[in-house]
Coordinates of C-alpha atoms and ligand atoms in Angstrom, one line a residue:
M579 CA 65.8 -57.7 7.7
T580 CA 62.5 -57.3 5.7
N581 CA 61.2 -60.6 4.5
V582 CA 58.4 -61.4 2.1
S583 CA 56.7 -64.7 2.8
K584 CA 53.6 -64.5 0.6
K585 CA 53.4 -63.9 -3.1
R586 CA 54.1 -60.3 -3.9
V587 CA 53.2 -59.1 -7.4
F588 CA 54.7 -56.0 -9.1
S589 CA 54.1 -54.6 -12.5
G590 CA 54.0 -51.3 -14.4
V591 CA 52.7 -49.6 -17.5
Q592 CA 54.3 -46.5 -19.1
P593 CA 52.2 -43.4 -19.3
T594 CA 52.9 -43.0 -23.0
A595 CA 49.9 -42.3 -25.3
N596 CA 47.6 -44.9 -26.9
L597 CA 47.1 -47.6 -24.2
H598 CA 45.9 -50.5 -26.3
L599 CA 44.4 -54.0 -26.4
G600 CA 47.8 -55.6 -26.1
N601 CA 48.5 -53.7 -22.8
Y602 CA 45.1 -54.8 -21.5
L603 CA 45.3 -58.5 -22.5
G604 CA 49.0 -59.0 -22.0
A605 CA 49.2 -57.2 -18.7
I606 CA 46.4 -55.2 -17.1
R607 CA 43.8 -58.0 -17.2
R608 CA 46.3 -60.2 -15.5
F609 CA 46.8 -57.6 -12.8
V610 CA 43.1 -58.1 -11.8
E611 CA 43.3 -61.9 -11.9
L612 CA 46.3 -61.9 -9.6
Q613 CA 44.7 -59.5 -7.2
N614 CA 41.9 -62.0 -6.8
E615 CA 44.2 -64.9 -5.9
P616 CA 44.6 -65.7 -2.2
A617 CA 47.7 -64.7 -0.2
T618 CA 48.8 -62.4 -3.0
E619 CA 49.8 -58.8 -2.5
C620 CA 49.7 -56.7 -5.6
I621 CA 51.6 -53.4 -6.4
Y622 CA 50.8 -51.7 -9.7
C623 CA 52.8 -48.7 -10.8
V624 CA 52.5 -46.0 -13.5
V625 CA 56.1 -45.9 -14.6
D626 CA 56.7 -42.2 -15.5
L627 CA 60.4 -42.4 -15.0
H628 CA 60.5 -45.0 -17.7
A629 CA 58.4 -42.8 -20.0
I630 CA 60.9 -39.9 -20.0
T631 CA 63.6 -42.1 -21.5
V632 CA 62.2 -40.7 -24.7
P633 CA 61.0 -37.0 -25.0
Q634 CA 57.6 -36.3 -23.5
D635 CA 55.4 -33.3 -23.4
P636 CA 55.0 -32.4 -19.6
E637 CA 51.3 -31.7 -19.8
K638 CA 50.5 -34.8 -21.8
L639 CA 52.7 -36.9 -19.5
R640 CA 50.5 -35.8 -16.5
A641 CA 47.3 -36.6 -18.4
Q642 CA 48.6 -39.9 -19.6
T643 CA 49.6 -40.8 -16.1
R644 CA 46.0 -40.4 -15.0
E645 CA 44.9 -42.4 -18.1
V646 CA 47.0 -45.5 -17.1
A647 CA 45.6 -45.2 -13.5
A648 CA 42.1 -45.0 -14.9
A649 CA 42.7 -48.1 -17.0
Y650 CA 43.9 -50.0 -14.0
L651 CA 40.8 -49.0 -12.0
A652 CA 38.4 -49.5 -14.9
A653 CA 39.8 -53.0 -15.6
G654 CA 39.0 -53.9 -12.0
V655 CA 42.2 -53.2 -10.0
D656 CA 40.9 -52.4 -6.5
P657 CA 42.9 -49.6 -4.9
V658 CA 42.2 -50.9 -1.4
R659 CA 43.3 -54.5 -2.1
S660 CA 46.1 -53.5 -4.4
V661 CA 48.5 -50.6 -4.3
I662 CA 48.2 -48.2 -7.3
F663 CA 50.8 -45.4 -7.5
V664 CA 53.1 -43.4 -9.7
Q665 CA 56.8 -44.4 -9.9
S666 CA 58.2 -40.8 -9.5
N667 CA 56.3 -40.5 -6.2
V668 CA 58.5 -43.1 -4.6
S669 CA 62.1 -42.1 -4.7
A670 CA 63.3 -45.5 -3.6
H671 CA 63.0 -46.6 -7.3
A672 CA 65.6 -44.1 -8.5
E673 CA 67.9 -44.7 -5.5
L674 CA 67.9 -48.4 -5.9
A675 CA 68.4 -48.0 -9.7
W676 CA 71.6 -46.2 -9.0
I677 CA 72.9 -49.0 -6.7
L678 CA 71.9 -51.6 -9.3
N679 CA 73.6 -49.6 -12.0
C680 CA 76.8 -50.4 -10.2
V681 CA 75.9 -54.1 -10.1
A682 CA 74.6 -54.6 -13.7
R683 CA 77.3 -55.0 -16.4
M684 CA 77.5 -53.0 -19.7
G685 CA 77.6 -56.3 -21.6
W686 CA 74.3 -57.4 -20.1
L687 CA 72.6 -54.2 -21.2
E688 CA 74.2 -54.3 -24.6
R689 CA 72.4 -57.6 -25.3
M690 CA 68.9 -56.0 -24.8
T691 CA 67.0 -56.3 -28.0
Q692 CA 64.4 -53.7 -27.0
F693 CA 67.1 -51.0 -26.8
K694 CA 68.4 -52.0 -30.2
D695 CA 64.8 -51.8 -31.6
K696 CA 63.9 -48.5 -30.0
A697 CA 67.3 -46.8 -30.6
G698 CA 67.6 -48.1 -34.2
K699 CA 70.5 -46.6 -36.0
N700 CA 70.5 -43.6 -33.7
A701 CA 71.9 -45.3 -30.6
E702 CA 74.5 -42.5 -30.1
R703 CA 71.7 -40.0 -29.9
S704 CA 69.5 -42.0 -27.5
S705 CA 69.3 -40.9 -23.9
V706 CA 71.5 -42.8 -21.4
G707 CA 68.2 -43.5 -19.7
L708 CA 66.9 -45.5 -22.7
F709 CA 69.9 -47.7 -22.5
D710 CA 69.6 -48.0 -18.7
Y711 CA 65.8 -48.7 -18.9
P712 CA 66.0 -52.3 -17.8
V713 CA 68.0 -51.6 -14.7
L714 CA 65.3 -49.2 -13.5
M715 CA 62.9 -52.0 -14.2
A716 CA 64.9 -54.3 -12.0
A717 CA 64.9 -51.6 -9.3
D718 CA 61.1 -51.3 -9.6
I719 CA 60.6 -54.9 -8.9
L720 CA 63.3 -55.3 -6.2
T721 CA 62.3 -52.2 -4.3
Y722 CA 59.4 -54.3 -3.1
K723 CA 61.2 -57.7 -3.2
A724 CA 58.4 -58.7 -5.6
T725 CA 58.2 -62.4 -6.3
H726 CA 56.0 -62.4 -9.4
V727 CA 55.8 -60.0 -12.4
P728 CA 52.9 -60.2 -14.9
V729 CA 54.0 -58.8 -18.3
G730 CA 53.6 -59.3 -22.0
D731 CA 56.1 -61.4 -24.0
D732 CA 58.1 -58.4 -25.1
Q733 CA 59.4 -58.0 -21.5
K734 CA 60.8 -61.5 -21.1
Q735 CA 64.4 -60.5 -21.7
H736 CA 64.2 -57.6 -19.3
L737 CA 62.9 -59.9 -16.6
E738 CA 65.7 -62.3 -17.1
L739 CA 68.0 -59.3 -16.6
S740 CA 66.2 -58.4 -13.4
R741 CA 66.9 -61.9 -12.1
D742 CA 70.6 -61.7 -13.1
I743 CA 70.9 -58.4 -11.3
A744 CA 69.2 -59.7 -8.1
A745 CA 71.4 -62.8 -8.1
R746 CA 74.5 -60.7 -8.7
F747 CA 73.6 -58.3 -5.9
N748 CA 73.1 -61.2 -3.5
T749 CA 76.5 -62.7 -4.4
D750 CA 78.5 -59.4 -4.5
F751 CA 77.3 -58.3 -1.1
K752 CA 77.2 -61.8 0.4
V753 CA 73.5 -61.5 1.3
D754 CA 72.2 -64.9 0.1
G755 CA 68.5 -64.7 -0.7
F756 CA 68.2 -61.0 0.1
F757 CA 66.5 -60.2 -3.2
P758 CA 64.2 -62.9 -4.4
L759 CA 64.6 -63.8 -8.1
P760 CA 61.4 -62.5 -9.6
E761 CA 59.3 -65.0 -11.6
P762 CA 57.8 -63.7 -14.8
I763 CA 54.1 -64.4 -15.4
I764 CA 53.8 -64.4 -19.2
G765 CA 51.7 -66.6 -21.4
G766 CA 48.3 -67.4 -22.8
P767 CA 47.1 -66.5 -26.3
A768 CA 47.5 -62.8 -25.7
A769 CA 51.1 -62.6 -24.5
R770 CA 51.9 -60.9 -27.8
V771 CA 49.0 -59.2 -29.5
M772 CA 49.9 -58.2 -33.0
N773 CA 49.2 -55.2 -35.2
L774 CA 45.8 -55.4 -36.9
Q775 CA 47.2 -54.4 -40.2
D776 CA 50.4 -56.4 -40.2
G777 CA 50.4 -59.6 -38.2
T778 CA 54.2 -59.8 -38.2
K779 CA 54.6 -56.7 -36.0
K780 CA 53.4 -56.4 -32.4
M781 CA 50.5 -54.0 -31.5
S782 CA 52.3 -50.9 -30.3
K783 CA 51.5 -47.5 -28.8
S784 CA 53.9 -45.8 -31.1
D785 CA 52.7 -47.1 -34.5
P786 CA 51.5 -44.0 -36.5
A787 CA 48.6 -46.0 -38.0
D788 CA 45.7 -45.7 -35.5
N789 CA 43.8 -48.6 -37.2
S790 CA 46.8 -50.9 -36.3
R791 CA 45.6 -51.1 -32.7
I792 CA 42.5 -50.9 -30.5
N793 CA 43.0 -48.1 -28.0
L794 CA 41.4 -48.4 -24.6
T795 CA 40.1 -44.9 -25.2
D796 CA 38.4 -45.8 -28.5
S797 CA 34.6 -45.7 -28.6
V798 CA 32.9 -49.1 -29.0
D799 CA 31.9 -48.1 -32.5
V800 CA 35.5 -47.3 -33.5
M801 CA 36.6 -50.6 -32.0
V802 CA 34.1 -52.5 -34.1
K803 CA 35.2 -50.7 -37.2
K804 CA 38.8 -51.5 -36.6
I805 CA 38.0 -55.2 -36.1
K806 CA 36.0 -55.2 -39.4
K807 CA 38.9 -53.5 -41.2
A808 CA 41.6 -55.7 -39.7
K809 CA 43.7 -57.3 -42.4
T810 CA 42.9 -61.0 -43.2
D811 CA 43.3 -63.1 -46.4
T812 CA 41.0 -64.7 -48.9
L813 CA 41.0 -68.2 -47.4
P814 CA 38.3 -69.5 -45.1
M815 CA 39.0 -70.0 -41.4
P816 CA 41.5 -72.9 -40.9
A817 CA 40.8 -76.5 -39.9
H818 CA 43.9 -76.7 -37.7
V819 CA 46.0 -74.3 -35.5
D820 CA 49.1 -75.3 -37.4
E821 CA 47.8 -73.5 -40.5
L822 CA 47.9 -70.3 -38.6
K823 CA 51.7 -70.2 -38.6
S824 CA 51.6 -69.0 -42.2
R825 CA 48.6 -66.7 -41.7
P826 CA 49.9 -64.2 -39.0
E827 CA 46.9 -61.8 -39.3
V828 CA 44.4 -64.6 -38.9
D829 CA 46.5 -66.1 -36.1
N830 CA 46.3 -62.8 -34.3
L831 CA 42.5 -62.5 -34.6
V832 CA 42.1 -66.1 -33.4
S833 CA 44.4 -65.3 -30.4
I834 CA 42.4 -62.2 -29.5
Y835 CA 39.1 -64.2 -29.7
A836 CA 40.7 -66.9 -27.5
A837 CA 41.9 -64.4 -25.0
L838 CA 38.6 -62.5 -24.8
S839 CA 36.5 -65.7 -24.6
G840 CA 38.8 -67.6 -22.2
Q841 CA 39.3 -70.4 -24.7
T842 CA 42.3 -72.0 -26.3
K843 CA 43.2 -71.2 -29.9
E844 CA 42.3 -74.9 -30.7
Q845 CA 38.8 -74.4 -29.4
V846 CA 38.3 -71.2 -31.5
V847 CA 39.6 -72.9 -34.6
A848 CA 37.3 -75.8 -34.0
E849 CA 34.3 -73.5 -33.6
F850 CA 34.9 -71.6 -36.8
V851 CA 36.4 -74.1 -39.1
G852 CA 35.6 -73.3 -42.8
A853 CA 33.8 -70.1 -42.0
G854 CA 34.5 -66.9 -43.9
F855 CA 35.6 -63.7 -42.2
G856 CA 32.2 -62.3 -42.9
V857 CA 31.1 -64.6 -40.2
F858 CA 34.1 -64.6 -37.9
K859 CA 34.8 -60.8 -37.7
P860 CA 31.2 -59.8 -36.5
R861 CA 31.4 -62.5 -33.9
L862 CA 34.8 -61.2 -32.8
A863 CA 33.4 -57.7 -32.7
D864 CA 30.4 -58.7 -30.6
L865 CA 32.7 -60.5 -28.2
A866 CA 35.1 -57.5 -27.9
V867 CA 32.1 -55.2 -27.2
E868 CA 30.9 -57.5 -24.5
A869 CA 34.3 -58.1 -22.9
L870 CA 35.9 -54.7 -23.3
G871 CA 32.9 -52.3 -23.5
P872 CA 32.3 -52.0 -19.8
T873 CA 36.0 -51.3 -19.1
M874 CA 36.1 -48.7 -21.8
T875 CA 33.0 -47.0 -20.5
S876 CA 34.3 -47.1 -16.9
M877 CA 37.6 -45.7 -18.0
A878 CA 35.9 -42.7 -19.4
T879 CA 33.9 -42.2 -16.2
Y880 CA 37.2 -42.3 -14.1
L881 CA 38.8 -39.9 -16.5
A882 CA 36.0 -37.4 -16.0
D883 CA 36.9 -37.2 -12.3
P884 CA 40.7 -36.6 -12.1
A885 CA 40.5 -35.5 -8.5
Q886 CA 39.4 -39.0 -7.5
I887 CA 42.3 -40.6 -9.5
D888 CA 44.8 -38.2 -7.8
A889 CA 43.5 -39.1 -4.4
I890 CA 43.9 -42.8 -5.1
L891 CA 47.4 -42.3 -6.5
R892 CA 48.5 -40.2 -3.4
A893 CA 47.2 -42.8 -1.0
G894 CA 48.9 -45.5 -3.1
A895 CA 52.3 -43.7 -3.0
D896 CA 52.1 -43.6 0.8
R897 CA 51.5 -47.3 1.0
A898 CA 54.2 -48.0 -1.6
N899 CA 56.7 -45.9 0.3
A900 CA 56.0 -47.7 3.5
I901 CA 56.9 -51.0 1.9
A902 CA 59.9 -49.7 0.0
Q903 CA 61.7 -47.7 2.6
P904 CA 62.7 -50.5 5.0
I905 CA 63.9 -52.6 2.0
L906 CA 65.9 -49.7 0.7
K907 CA 67.4 -49.2 4.2
D908 CA 68.5 -52.8 4.4
T909 CA 69.9 -52.6 0.8
K910 CA 72.0 -49.6 1.8
A911 CA 73.2 -51.4 4.9
A912 CA 74.3 -54.4 2.8
V913 CA 76.2 -52.0 0.4
G914 CA 78.0 -50.4 3.4
F915 CA 76.5 -46.9 3.2
W916 CA 77.0 -44.9 6.4
S917 CA 73.8 -44.0 8.3
Ligands
LIG650 P1 54.7 -50.8 -21.6 O1 53.9 -49.6 -21.1 O2 55.4 -50.7 -22.9 O3 53.7 -52.0 -21.7 C1 52.8 -52.3 -20.6 C2 52.6 -53.8 -20.6 O4 51.9 -54.2 -21.8 C3 52.6 -55.3 -22.4 N1 52.4 -55.2 -23.8 C4 51.9 -56.2 -24.6 N2 51.3 -57.4 -24.2 C5 50.8 -58.1 -25.3 N3 50.8 -57.7 -26.6 C6 51.3 -56.5 -26.9 N4 51.3 -56.1 -28.2 C7 51.9 -55.7 -25.9 N5 52.5 -54.5 -25.9 C8 52.8 -54.2 -24.6 C9 54.0 -55.2 -21.9 O5 54.7 -56.4 -22.0 C10 53.8 -54.7 -20.5 O6 53.6 -55.8 -19.6 N6 58.9 -52.0 -19.4 C11 57.5 -52.2 -19.1 C12 57.0 -51.3 -18.0 C13 57.7 -51.6 -16.7 C14 57.6 -52.8 -15.9 C15 58.4 -52.6 -14.7 C16 56.9 -53.9 -16.0 C17 58.5 -50.8 -16.0 N7 59.0 -51.3 -14.8 C18 58.5 -53.5 -13.7 C19 57.0 -54.9 -15.0 C20 57.8 -54.7 -13.9 C21 56.7 -51.9 -20.4 O7 57.1 -52.3 -21.4 O8 55.7 -51.1 -20.4

């Protein structure tokens, strides 16, 4: 049996357009922090199988796949210390997803709020894949027997489902402890970065309004403009974090400032108490330029050399396959497949 003794981290980002500040602060920046922890093995995937749960243009999908890889690299994921690869290059994900489809229950998936949000009133016309999305996510994680999964807050329910699926597999096939129950790593002020024009909605790749988010492919000038145009209100900066509850847009900007400066929201509020946005926003813009500028520039450099990205992704797929195959073999044996 394949066993994992140290901490094994797995996470993924979809190659859908408009990678943004939420993806960076909620997930990608965490990937780098975890890679730098001792006795931690990190596996980071570009989840193209997930992306096709809604229609994608094939050429754009290929380009966006490189874009996510470039974001990982530019943010500081080291392709030697961590494994960076594309999901469709490792067939174990799809194979395990099928097995787990037969473990997960319809009722569990019917409770998933993200499907309800994404499908809206059109559930009948959604792809079966969109409904099944969280089972593939469980397969991604369990293909490597990952123990820890860094994600934004919106993935919490999916991770709970992954734990339920792992536990159910272990019970159904009488293989106690075969799949570890993956621990979510969610938290900090940027677990849920909100829309810059509407603080009640999360920052999202699919929002038609470009000024609702900071894209990792934006120029530094565009980023500064978007921060200056971000919605606020007419009151000065609050004296206490509790006041942020009724001021969602301000709460969001304070959270972004906290995440970028490595402070708590309390510290940021204490620093700016009573200031106007004419003071706070330029300070936030300067901080964003300092914290994100180098990553944005480096991303553009990587994107100018797609051959280098492709070579990294190919080598990563070989390494991912080498970890996944023995686990898949043991899984098939537990199920009772002939070999
Ligand atoms: P995706 O591509 O939608 O999002 C990638 C990561 O970014 C986080 N995120 C945010 N964090 C903070 N604020 C936001 N506004 C925000 N928007 C997105 C997401 O939580 C995610 O961590 N289903 C996953 C991809 C996936 C995956 C996996 C993750 C597929 N298989 C296995 C972990 C483990 C997703 O939502 O991707």
